[in-house]
mmCIF file of C-alpha atoms in Angstrom:
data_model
loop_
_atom_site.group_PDB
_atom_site.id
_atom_site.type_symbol
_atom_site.label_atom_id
_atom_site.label_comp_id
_atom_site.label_asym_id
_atom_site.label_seq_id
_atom_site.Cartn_x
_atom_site.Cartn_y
_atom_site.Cartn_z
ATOM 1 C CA UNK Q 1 0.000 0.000 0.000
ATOM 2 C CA UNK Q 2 1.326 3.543 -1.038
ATOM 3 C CA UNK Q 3 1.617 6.069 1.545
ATOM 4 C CA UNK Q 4 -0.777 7.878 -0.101
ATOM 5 C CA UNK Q 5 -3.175 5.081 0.069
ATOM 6 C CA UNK Q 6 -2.049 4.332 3.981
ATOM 7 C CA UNK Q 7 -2.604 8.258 4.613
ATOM 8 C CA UNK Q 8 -6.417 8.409 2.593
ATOM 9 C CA UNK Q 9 -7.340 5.112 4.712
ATOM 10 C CA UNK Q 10 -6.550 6.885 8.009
ATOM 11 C CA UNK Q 11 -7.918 10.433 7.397
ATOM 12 C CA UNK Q 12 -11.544 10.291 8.835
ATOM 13 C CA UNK Q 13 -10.211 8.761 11.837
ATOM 14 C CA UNK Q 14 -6.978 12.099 11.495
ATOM 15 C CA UNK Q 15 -10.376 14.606 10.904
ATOM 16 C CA UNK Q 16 -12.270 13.503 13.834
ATOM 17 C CA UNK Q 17 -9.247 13.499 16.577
ATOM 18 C CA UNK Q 18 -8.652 17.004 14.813
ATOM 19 C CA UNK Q 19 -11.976 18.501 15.008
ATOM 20 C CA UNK Q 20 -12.661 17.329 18.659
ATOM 21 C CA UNK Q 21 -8.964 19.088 19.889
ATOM 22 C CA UNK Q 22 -10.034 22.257 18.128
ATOM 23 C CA UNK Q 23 -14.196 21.941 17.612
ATOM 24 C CA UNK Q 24 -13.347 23.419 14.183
ATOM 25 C CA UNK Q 25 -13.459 22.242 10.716
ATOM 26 C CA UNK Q 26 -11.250 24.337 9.044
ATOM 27 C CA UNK Q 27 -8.215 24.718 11.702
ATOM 28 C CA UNK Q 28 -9.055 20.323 12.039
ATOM 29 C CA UNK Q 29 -8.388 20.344 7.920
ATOM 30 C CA UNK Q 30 -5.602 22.122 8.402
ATOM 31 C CA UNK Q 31 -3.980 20.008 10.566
ATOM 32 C CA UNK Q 32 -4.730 16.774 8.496
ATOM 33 C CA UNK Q 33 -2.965 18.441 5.755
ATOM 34 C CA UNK Q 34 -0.144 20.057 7.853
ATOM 35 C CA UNK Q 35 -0.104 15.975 8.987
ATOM 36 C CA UNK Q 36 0.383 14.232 5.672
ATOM 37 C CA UNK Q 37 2.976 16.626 4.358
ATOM 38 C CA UNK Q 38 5.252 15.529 7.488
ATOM 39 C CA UNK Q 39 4.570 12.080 6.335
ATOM 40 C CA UNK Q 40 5.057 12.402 3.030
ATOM 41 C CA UNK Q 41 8.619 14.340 3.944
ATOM 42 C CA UNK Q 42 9.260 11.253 6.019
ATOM 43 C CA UNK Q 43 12.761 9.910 5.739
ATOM 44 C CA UNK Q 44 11.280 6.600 6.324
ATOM 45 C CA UNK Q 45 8.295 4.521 7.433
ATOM 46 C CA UNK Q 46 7.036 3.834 10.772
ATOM 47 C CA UNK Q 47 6.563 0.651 12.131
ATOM 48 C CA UNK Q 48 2.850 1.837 12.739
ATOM 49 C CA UNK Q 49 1.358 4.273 9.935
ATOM 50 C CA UNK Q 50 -1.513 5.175 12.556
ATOM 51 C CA UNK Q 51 0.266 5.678 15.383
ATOM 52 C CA UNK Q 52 2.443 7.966 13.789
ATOM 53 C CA UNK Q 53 -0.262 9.934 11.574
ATOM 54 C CA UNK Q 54 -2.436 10.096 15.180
ATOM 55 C CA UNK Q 55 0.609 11.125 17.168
ATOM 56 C CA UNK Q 56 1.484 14.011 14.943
ATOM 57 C CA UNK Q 57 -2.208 15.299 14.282
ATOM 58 C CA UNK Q 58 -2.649 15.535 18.034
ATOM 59 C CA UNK Q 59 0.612 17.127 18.122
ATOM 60 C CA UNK Q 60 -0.259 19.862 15.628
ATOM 61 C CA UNK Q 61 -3.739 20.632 17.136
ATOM 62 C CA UNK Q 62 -2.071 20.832 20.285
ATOM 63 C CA UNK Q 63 0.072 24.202 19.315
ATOM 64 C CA UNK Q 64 -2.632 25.228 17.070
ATOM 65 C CA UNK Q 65 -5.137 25.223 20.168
ATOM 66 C CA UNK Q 66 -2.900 27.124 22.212
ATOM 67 C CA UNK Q 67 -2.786 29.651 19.728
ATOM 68 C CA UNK Q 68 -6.306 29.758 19.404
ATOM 69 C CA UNK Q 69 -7.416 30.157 22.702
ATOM 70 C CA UNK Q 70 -6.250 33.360 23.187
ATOM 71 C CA UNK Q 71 -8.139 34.539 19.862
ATOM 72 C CA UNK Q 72 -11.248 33.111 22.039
ATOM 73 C CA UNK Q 73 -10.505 34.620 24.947
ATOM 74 C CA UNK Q 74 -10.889 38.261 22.699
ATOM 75 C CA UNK Q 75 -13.921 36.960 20.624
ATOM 76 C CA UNK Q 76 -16.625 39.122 20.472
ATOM 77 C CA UNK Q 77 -19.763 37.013 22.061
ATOM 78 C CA UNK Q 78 -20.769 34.073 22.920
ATOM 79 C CA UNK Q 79 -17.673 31.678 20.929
ATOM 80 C CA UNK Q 80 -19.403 27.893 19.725
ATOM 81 C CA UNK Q 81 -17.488 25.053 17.579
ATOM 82 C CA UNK Q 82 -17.569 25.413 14.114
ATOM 83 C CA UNK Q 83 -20.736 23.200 13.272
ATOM 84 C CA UNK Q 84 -20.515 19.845 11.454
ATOM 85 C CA UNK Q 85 -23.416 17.919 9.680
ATOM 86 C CA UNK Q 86 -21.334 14.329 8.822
ATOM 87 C CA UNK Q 87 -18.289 12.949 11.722
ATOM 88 C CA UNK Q 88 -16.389 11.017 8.464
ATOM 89 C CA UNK Q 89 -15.105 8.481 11.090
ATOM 90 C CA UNK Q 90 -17.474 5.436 12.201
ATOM 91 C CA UNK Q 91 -16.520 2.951 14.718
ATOM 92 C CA UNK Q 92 -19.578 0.293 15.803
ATOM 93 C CA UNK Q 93 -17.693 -0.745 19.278
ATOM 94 C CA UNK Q 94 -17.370 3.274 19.843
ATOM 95 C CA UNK Q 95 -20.431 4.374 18.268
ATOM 96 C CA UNK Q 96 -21.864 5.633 21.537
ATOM 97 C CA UNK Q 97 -18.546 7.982 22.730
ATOM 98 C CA UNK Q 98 -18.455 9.307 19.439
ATOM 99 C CA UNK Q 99 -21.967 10.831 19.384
ATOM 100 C CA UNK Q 100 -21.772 11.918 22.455
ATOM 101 C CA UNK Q 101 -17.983 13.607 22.163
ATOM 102 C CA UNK Q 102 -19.321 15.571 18.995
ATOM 103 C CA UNK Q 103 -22.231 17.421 20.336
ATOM 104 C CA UNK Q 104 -22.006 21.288 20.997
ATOM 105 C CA UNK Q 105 -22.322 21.146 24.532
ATOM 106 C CA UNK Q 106 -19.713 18.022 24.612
ATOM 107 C CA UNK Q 107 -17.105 20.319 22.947
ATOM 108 C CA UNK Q 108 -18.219 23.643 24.752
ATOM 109 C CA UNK Q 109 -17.064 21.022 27.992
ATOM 110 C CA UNK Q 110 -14.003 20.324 26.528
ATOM 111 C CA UNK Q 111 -13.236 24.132 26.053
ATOM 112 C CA UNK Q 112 -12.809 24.199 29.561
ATOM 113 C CA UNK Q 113 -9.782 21.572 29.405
ATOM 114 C CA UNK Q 114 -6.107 22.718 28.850
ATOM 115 C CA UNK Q 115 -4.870 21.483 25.721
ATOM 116 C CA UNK Q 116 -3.018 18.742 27.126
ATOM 117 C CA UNK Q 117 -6.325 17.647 29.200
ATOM 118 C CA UNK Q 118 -8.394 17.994 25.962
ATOM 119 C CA UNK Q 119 -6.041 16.005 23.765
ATOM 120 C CA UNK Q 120 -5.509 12.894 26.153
ATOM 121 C CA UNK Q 121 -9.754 12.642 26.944
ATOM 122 C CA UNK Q 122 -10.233 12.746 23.412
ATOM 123 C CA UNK Q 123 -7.316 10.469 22.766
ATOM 124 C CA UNK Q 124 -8.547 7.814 25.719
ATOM 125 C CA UNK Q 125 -12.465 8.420 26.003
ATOM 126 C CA UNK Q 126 -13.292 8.721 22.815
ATOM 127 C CA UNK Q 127 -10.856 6.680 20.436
ATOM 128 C CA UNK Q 128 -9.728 4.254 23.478
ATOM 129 C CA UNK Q 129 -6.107 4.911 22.739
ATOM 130 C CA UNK Q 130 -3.731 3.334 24.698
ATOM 131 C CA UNK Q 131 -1.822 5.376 27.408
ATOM 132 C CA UNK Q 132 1.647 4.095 25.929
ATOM 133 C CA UNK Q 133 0.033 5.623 22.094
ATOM 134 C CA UNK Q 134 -1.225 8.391 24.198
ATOM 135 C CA UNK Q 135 1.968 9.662 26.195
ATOM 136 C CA UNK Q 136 3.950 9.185 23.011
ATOM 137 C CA UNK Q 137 1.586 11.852 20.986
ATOM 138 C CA UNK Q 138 1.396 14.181 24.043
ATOM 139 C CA UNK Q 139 5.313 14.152 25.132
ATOM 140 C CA UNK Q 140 4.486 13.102 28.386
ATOM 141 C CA UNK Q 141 5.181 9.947 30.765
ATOM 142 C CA UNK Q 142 2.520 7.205 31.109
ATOM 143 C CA UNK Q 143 1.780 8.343 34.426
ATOM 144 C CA UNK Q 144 1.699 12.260 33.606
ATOM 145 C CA UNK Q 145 -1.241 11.218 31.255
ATOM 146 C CA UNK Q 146 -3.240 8.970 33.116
ATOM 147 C CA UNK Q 147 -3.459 11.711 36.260
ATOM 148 C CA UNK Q 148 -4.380 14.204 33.034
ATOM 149 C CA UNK Q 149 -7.226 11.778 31.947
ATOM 150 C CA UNK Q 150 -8.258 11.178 35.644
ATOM 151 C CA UNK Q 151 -8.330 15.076 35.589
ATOM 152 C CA UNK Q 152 -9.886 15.646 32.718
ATOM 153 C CA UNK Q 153 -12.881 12.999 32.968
ATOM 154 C CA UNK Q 154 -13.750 14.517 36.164
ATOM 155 C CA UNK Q 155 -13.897 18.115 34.709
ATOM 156 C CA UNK Q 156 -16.759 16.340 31.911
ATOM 157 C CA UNK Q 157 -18.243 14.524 34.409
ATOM 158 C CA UNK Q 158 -18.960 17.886 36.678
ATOM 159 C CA UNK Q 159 -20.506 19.583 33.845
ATOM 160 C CA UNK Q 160 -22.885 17.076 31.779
ATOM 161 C CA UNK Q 161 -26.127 17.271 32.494
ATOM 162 C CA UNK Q 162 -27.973 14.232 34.714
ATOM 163 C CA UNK Q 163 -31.047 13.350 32.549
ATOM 164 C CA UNK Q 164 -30.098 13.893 28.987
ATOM 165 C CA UNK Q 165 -32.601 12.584 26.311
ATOM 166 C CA UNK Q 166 -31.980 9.479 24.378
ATOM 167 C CA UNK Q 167 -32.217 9.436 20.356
ATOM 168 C CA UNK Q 168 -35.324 8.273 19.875
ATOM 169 C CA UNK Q 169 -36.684 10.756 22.033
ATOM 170 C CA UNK Q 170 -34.838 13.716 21.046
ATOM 171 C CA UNK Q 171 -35.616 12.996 17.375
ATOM 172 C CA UNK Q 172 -39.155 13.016 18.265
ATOM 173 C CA UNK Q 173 -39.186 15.981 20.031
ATOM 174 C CA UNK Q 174 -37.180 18.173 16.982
ATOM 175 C CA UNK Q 175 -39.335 16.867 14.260
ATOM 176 C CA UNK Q 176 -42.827 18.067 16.181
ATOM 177 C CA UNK Q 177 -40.350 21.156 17.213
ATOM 178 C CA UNK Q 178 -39.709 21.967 13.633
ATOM 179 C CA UNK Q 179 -43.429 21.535 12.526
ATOM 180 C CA UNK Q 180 -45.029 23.850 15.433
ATOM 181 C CA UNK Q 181 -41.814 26.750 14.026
ATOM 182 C CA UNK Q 182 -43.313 26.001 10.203
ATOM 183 C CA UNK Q 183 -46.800 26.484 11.089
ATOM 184 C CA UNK Q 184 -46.062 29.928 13.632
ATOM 185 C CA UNK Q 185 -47.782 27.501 16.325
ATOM 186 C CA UNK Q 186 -46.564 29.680 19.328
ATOM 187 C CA UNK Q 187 -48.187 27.368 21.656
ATOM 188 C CA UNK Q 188 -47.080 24.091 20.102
ATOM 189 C CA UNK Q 189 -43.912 25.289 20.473
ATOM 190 C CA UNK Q 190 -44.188 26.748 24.055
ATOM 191 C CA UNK Q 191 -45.463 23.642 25.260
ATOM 192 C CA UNK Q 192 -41.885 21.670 23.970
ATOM 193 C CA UNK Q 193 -39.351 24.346 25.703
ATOM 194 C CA UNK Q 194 -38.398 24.484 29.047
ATOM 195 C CA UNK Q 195 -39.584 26.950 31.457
ATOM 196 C CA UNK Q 196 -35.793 28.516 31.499
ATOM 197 C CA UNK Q 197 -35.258 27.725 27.499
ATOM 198 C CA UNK Q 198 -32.793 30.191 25.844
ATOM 199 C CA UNK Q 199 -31.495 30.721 22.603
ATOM 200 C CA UNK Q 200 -27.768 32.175 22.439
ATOM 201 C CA UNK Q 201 -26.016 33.191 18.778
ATOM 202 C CA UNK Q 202 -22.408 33.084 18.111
ATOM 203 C CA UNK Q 203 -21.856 35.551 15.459
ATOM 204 C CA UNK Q 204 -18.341 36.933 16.124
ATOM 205 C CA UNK Q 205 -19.157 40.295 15.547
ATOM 206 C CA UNK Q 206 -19.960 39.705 11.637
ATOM 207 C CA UNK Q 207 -23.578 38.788 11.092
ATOM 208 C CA UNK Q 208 -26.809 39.770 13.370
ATOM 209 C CA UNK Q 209 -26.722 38.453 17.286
ATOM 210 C CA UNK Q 210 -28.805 38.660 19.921
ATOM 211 C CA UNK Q 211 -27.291 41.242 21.912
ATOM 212 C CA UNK Q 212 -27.724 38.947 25.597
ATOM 213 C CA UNK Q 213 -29.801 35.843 24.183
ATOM 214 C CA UNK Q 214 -33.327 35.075 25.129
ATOM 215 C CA UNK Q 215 -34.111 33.526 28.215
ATOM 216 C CA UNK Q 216 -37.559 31.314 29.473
ATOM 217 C CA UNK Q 217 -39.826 30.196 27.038
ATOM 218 C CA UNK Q 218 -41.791 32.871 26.892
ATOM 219 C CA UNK Q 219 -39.375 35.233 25.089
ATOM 220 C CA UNK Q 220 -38.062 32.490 22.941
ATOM 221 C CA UNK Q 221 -41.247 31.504 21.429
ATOM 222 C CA UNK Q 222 -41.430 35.226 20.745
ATOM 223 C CA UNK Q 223 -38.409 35.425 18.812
ATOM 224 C CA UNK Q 224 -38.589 32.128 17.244
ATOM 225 C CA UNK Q 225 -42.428 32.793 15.896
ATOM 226 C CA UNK Q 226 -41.100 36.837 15.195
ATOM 227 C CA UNK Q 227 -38.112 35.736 13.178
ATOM 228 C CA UNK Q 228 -38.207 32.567 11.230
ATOM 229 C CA UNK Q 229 -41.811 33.121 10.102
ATOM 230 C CA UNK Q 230 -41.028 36.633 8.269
ATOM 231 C CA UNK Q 231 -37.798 34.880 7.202
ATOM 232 C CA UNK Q 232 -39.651 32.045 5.516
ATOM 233 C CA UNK Q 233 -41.488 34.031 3.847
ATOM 234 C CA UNK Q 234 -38.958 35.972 1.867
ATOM 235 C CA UNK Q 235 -38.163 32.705 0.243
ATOM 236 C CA UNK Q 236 -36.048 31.272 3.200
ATOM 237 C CA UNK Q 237 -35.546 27.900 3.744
ATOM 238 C CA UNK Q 238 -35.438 25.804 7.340
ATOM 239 C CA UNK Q 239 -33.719 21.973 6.495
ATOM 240 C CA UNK Q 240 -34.455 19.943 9.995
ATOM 241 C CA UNK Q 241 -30.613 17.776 9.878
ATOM 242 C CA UNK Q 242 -28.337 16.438 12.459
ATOM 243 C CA UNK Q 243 -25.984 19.087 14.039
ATOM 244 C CA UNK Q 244 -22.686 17.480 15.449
ATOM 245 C CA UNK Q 245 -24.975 14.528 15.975
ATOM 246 C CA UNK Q 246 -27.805 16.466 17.346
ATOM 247 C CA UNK Q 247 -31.103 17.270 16.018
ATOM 248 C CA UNK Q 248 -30.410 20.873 14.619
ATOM 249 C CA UNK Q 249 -31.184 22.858 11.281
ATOM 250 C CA UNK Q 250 -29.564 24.626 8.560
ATOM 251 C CA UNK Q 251 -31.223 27.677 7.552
ATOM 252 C CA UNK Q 252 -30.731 28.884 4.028
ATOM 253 C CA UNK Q 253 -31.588 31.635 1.943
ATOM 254 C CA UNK Q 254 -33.852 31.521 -1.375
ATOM 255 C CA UNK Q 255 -30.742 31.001 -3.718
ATOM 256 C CA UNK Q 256 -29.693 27.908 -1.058
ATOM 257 C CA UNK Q 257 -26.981 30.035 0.133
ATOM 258 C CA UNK Q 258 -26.181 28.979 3.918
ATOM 259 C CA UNK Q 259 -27.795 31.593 7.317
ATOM 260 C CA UNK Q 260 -27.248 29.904 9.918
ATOM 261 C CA UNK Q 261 -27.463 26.506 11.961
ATOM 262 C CA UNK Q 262 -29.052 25.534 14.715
ATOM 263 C CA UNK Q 263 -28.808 22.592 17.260
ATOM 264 C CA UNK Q 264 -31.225 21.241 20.031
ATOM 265 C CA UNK Q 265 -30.242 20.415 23.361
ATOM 266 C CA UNK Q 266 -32.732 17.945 24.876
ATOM 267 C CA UNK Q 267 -33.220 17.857 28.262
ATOM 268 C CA UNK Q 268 -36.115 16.037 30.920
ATOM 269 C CA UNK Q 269 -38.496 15.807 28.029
ATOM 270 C CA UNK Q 270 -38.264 19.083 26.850
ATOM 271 C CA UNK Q 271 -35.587 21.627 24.117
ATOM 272 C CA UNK Q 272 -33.527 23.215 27.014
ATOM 273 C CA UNK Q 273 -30.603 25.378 24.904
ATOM 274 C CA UNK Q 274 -30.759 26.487 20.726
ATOM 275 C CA UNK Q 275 -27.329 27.807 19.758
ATOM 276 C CA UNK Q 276 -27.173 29.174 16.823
ATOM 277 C CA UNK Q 277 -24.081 29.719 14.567
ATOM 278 C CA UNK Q 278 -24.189 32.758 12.755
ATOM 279 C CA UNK Q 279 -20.620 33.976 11.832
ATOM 280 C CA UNK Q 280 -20.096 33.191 8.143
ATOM 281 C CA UNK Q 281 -16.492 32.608 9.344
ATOM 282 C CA UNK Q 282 -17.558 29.550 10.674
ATOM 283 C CA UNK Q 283 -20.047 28.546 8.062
ATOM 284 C CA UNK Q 284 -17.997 28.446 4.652
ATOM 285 C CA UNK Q 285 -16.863 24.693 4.508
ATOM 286 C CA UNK Q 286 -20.601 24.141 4.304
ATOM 287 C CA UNK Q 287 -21.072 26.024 0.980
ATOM 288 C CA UNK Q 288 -21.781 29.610 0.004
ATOM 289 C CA UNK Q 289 -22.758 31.950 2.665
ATOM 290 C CA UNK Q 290 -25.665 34.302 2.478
ATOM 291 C CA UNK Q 291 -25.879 38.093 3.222
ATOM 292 C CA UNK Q 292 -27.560 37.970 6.808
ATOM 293 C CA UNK Q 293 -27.603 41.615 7.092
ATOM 294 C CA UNK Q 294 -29.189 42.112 3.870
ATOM 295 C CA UNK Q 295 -31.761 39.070 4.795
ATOM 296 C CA UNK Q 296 -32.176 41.199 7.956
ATOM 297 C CA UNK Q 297 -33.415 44.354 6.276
ATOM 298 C CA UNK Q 298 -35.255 42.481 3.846
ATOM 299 C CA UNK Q 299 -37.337 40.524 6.455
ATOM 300 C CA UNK Q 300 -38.069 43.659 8.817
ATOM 301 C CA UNK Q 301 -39.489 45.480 5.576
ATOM 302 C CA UNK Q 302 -41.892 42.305 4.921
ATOM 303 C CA UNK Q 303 -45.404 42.622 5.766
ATOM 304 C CA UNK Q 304 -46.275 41.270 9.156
ATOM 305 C CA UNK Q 305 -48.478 37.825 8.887
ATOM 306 C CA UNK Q 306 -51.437 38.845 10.653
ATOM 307 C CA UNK Q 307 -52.014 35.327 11.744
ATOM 308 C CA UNK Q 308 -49.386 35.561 14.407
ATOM 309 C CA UNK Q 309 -47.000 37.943 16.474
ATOM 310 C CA UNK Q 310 -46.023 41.094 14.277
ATOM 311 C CA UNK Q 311 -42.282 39.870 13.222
ATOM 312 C CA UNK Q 312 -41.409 43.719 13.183
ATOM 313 C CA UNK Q 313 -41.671 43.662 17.115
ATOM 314 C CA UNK Q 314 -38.196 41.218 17.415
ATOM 315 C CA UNK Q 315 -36.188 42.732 14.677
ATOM 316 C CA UNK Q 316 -36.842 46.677 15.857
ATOM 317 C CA UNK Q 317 -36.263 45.365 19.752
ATOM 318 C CA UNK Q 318 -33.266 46.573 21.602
ATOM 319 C CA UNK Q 319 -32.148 42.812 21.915
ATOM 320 C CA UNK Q 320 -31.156 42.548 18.592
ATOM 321 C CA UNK Q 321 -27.650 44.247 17.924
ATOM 322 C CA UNK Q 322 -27.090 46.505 14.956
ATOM 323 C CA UNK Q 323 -23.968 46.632 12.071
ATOM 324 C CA UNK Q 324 -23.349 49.255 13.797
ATOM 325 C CA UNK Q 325 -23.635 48.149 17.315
ATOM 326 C CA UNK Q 326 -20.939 45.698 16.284
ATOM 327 C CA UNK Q 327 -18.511 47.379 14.434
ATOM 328 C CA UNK Q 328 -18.040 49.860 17.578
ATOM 329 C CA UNK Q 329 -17.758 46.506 19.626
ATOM 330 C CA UNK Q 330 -15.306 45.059 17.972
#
């Protein structure tokens, strides 16, 4: 087998230890890349081709994660991964740690670790490295890493929710979720959120946000029947599809280009957290990117659907942060 063919065999698995370091695509494709042309400069082979490929794209995401999080630390808002519809990497005997490893709240978790932390969980608890495999792609002793895994598995532990909803039950709950938004059913949908629901947008300071988020399920039905209904009906478009392996949306605009996405967190029965991913920085590896401002000012100058909450009330309300509002931010 080439090295080509050895590298193109092992580059899902390469993606998905990436993406889970860094919780984004792009930086994660980076790294594969920055990964095969070490291996390709190679003097020679390794005895194992996927020990040495995972080693050094752990490595890599490692230094580019330290980088990063200091960019994070300045970003304007509320900072989520970088959202991704398909993991490229399947394993049936670690279907279950893989699911549960990509979701946003998973990876907003792991943005508490340090690098090191983050690298050896997602090394151990996810892929079920070894801790010999594991302290050779971190630099550190067998012993250094297991107290870092101990560490960093109580850290996840602390912060994941008791009760979260099953598959089955969180599919359920999106798909009447998304038909209650379609139809403007304000109290279909009130009756599926959570008394403290919210709904928080990462937009980096380059598309529309919601200044502080909304907050108990009164104000989010308000928003959610006062935005996506006026947006729908300039020709937008609302696909239901799963979000880092939650039920989520993409939202595009009449030409297909991409808004926004959405995920669902599910929990006790009911949709406890929508985050929302506006910055187009973060949207691009998805396919063209739509104008949100200009979507913006073409949805507030739509007439209001007199079947439901006037949709001018949420885009002229104080909550919603203009261009300008932004700019001065940032």
């Amino acid at each position: 087998m080439s090295r080509v063919e050895e590298f193109e065999r092992l580059r899902p698995l390469l993606f998905s230890i990436a993406y889970r370091i860094l919780g984004s695509v792009t930086e994660a494709e980076d790294a594969v890349q920055e990964t095969w042309l070490r291996y390709d400069l190679s003097a020679t082979r390794p005895a194992s081709t996927k020990a040495f490929l995972s080693a050094t794209v752990t490595r890599i995401s490692i230094d580019v994660l330290r980088s990063a999080r200091v960019r994070r630390e300045e970003y304007a808002g509320p900072w989520f991964p970088e959202p991704l519809l398909t993991d490229p990497y399947e394993d049936p005997e670690h279907s279950a740690e893989l699911a549960d490893s990509l979701s946003m709240a998973s990876l907003l978790l792991l943005e508490r670790l340090s690098p090191l932390e983050r690298a050896v969980f997602v090394l151990r608890e996810v892929f079920a490295f070894g801790f010999p495999e594991i302290a050779s792609a971190v630099g550190r002793s067998e012993a250094a890493c297991r107290q870092l895994a101990v560490r960093a598995r109580r850290h996840m532990d602390a912060g994941r929710p008791r009760f979260e909803a099953g598959r089955e039950e969180r599919e359920e709950l999106a798909e009447r979720f998304f038909d209650a938004l379609k139809e403007g059913n304000v109290e279909g949908l009130r009756a599926l959120l959570a008394a403290d629901a919210s709904i928080v947008a990462d937009s980096g300071g380059k598309a529309p946000r919601f200044a502080q988020g909304f907050f108990g399920a009164d104000q989010v039905c308000r928003m959610l029947a006062g935005v996506v209904r006026p947006f729908l009906g300039i020709g937008g478009r609302m696909e239901p599809r799963q979000v880092n392996g939650r039920p989520g949306a993409v939202f595009r605009d009449r030409d297909g280009k991409v808004v926004n996405t959405w995920t669902l967190e599910v929990l006790d029965g009911r949709i406890q957290t929508i985050r929302a991913v506006n910055n187009p920085d973060k949207l691009g590896h998805m396919g063209p990117v739509a104008d949100a401002w200009a979507l913006l000012r073409e949805a507030r100058l739509a007439r209001p659907d007199p079947r439901g909450p006037n949709p001018t009330h949420v885009f002229t309300t104080h909550k919603l942060e203009t261009e300008a509002d932004q700019e001065n931010r940032t």
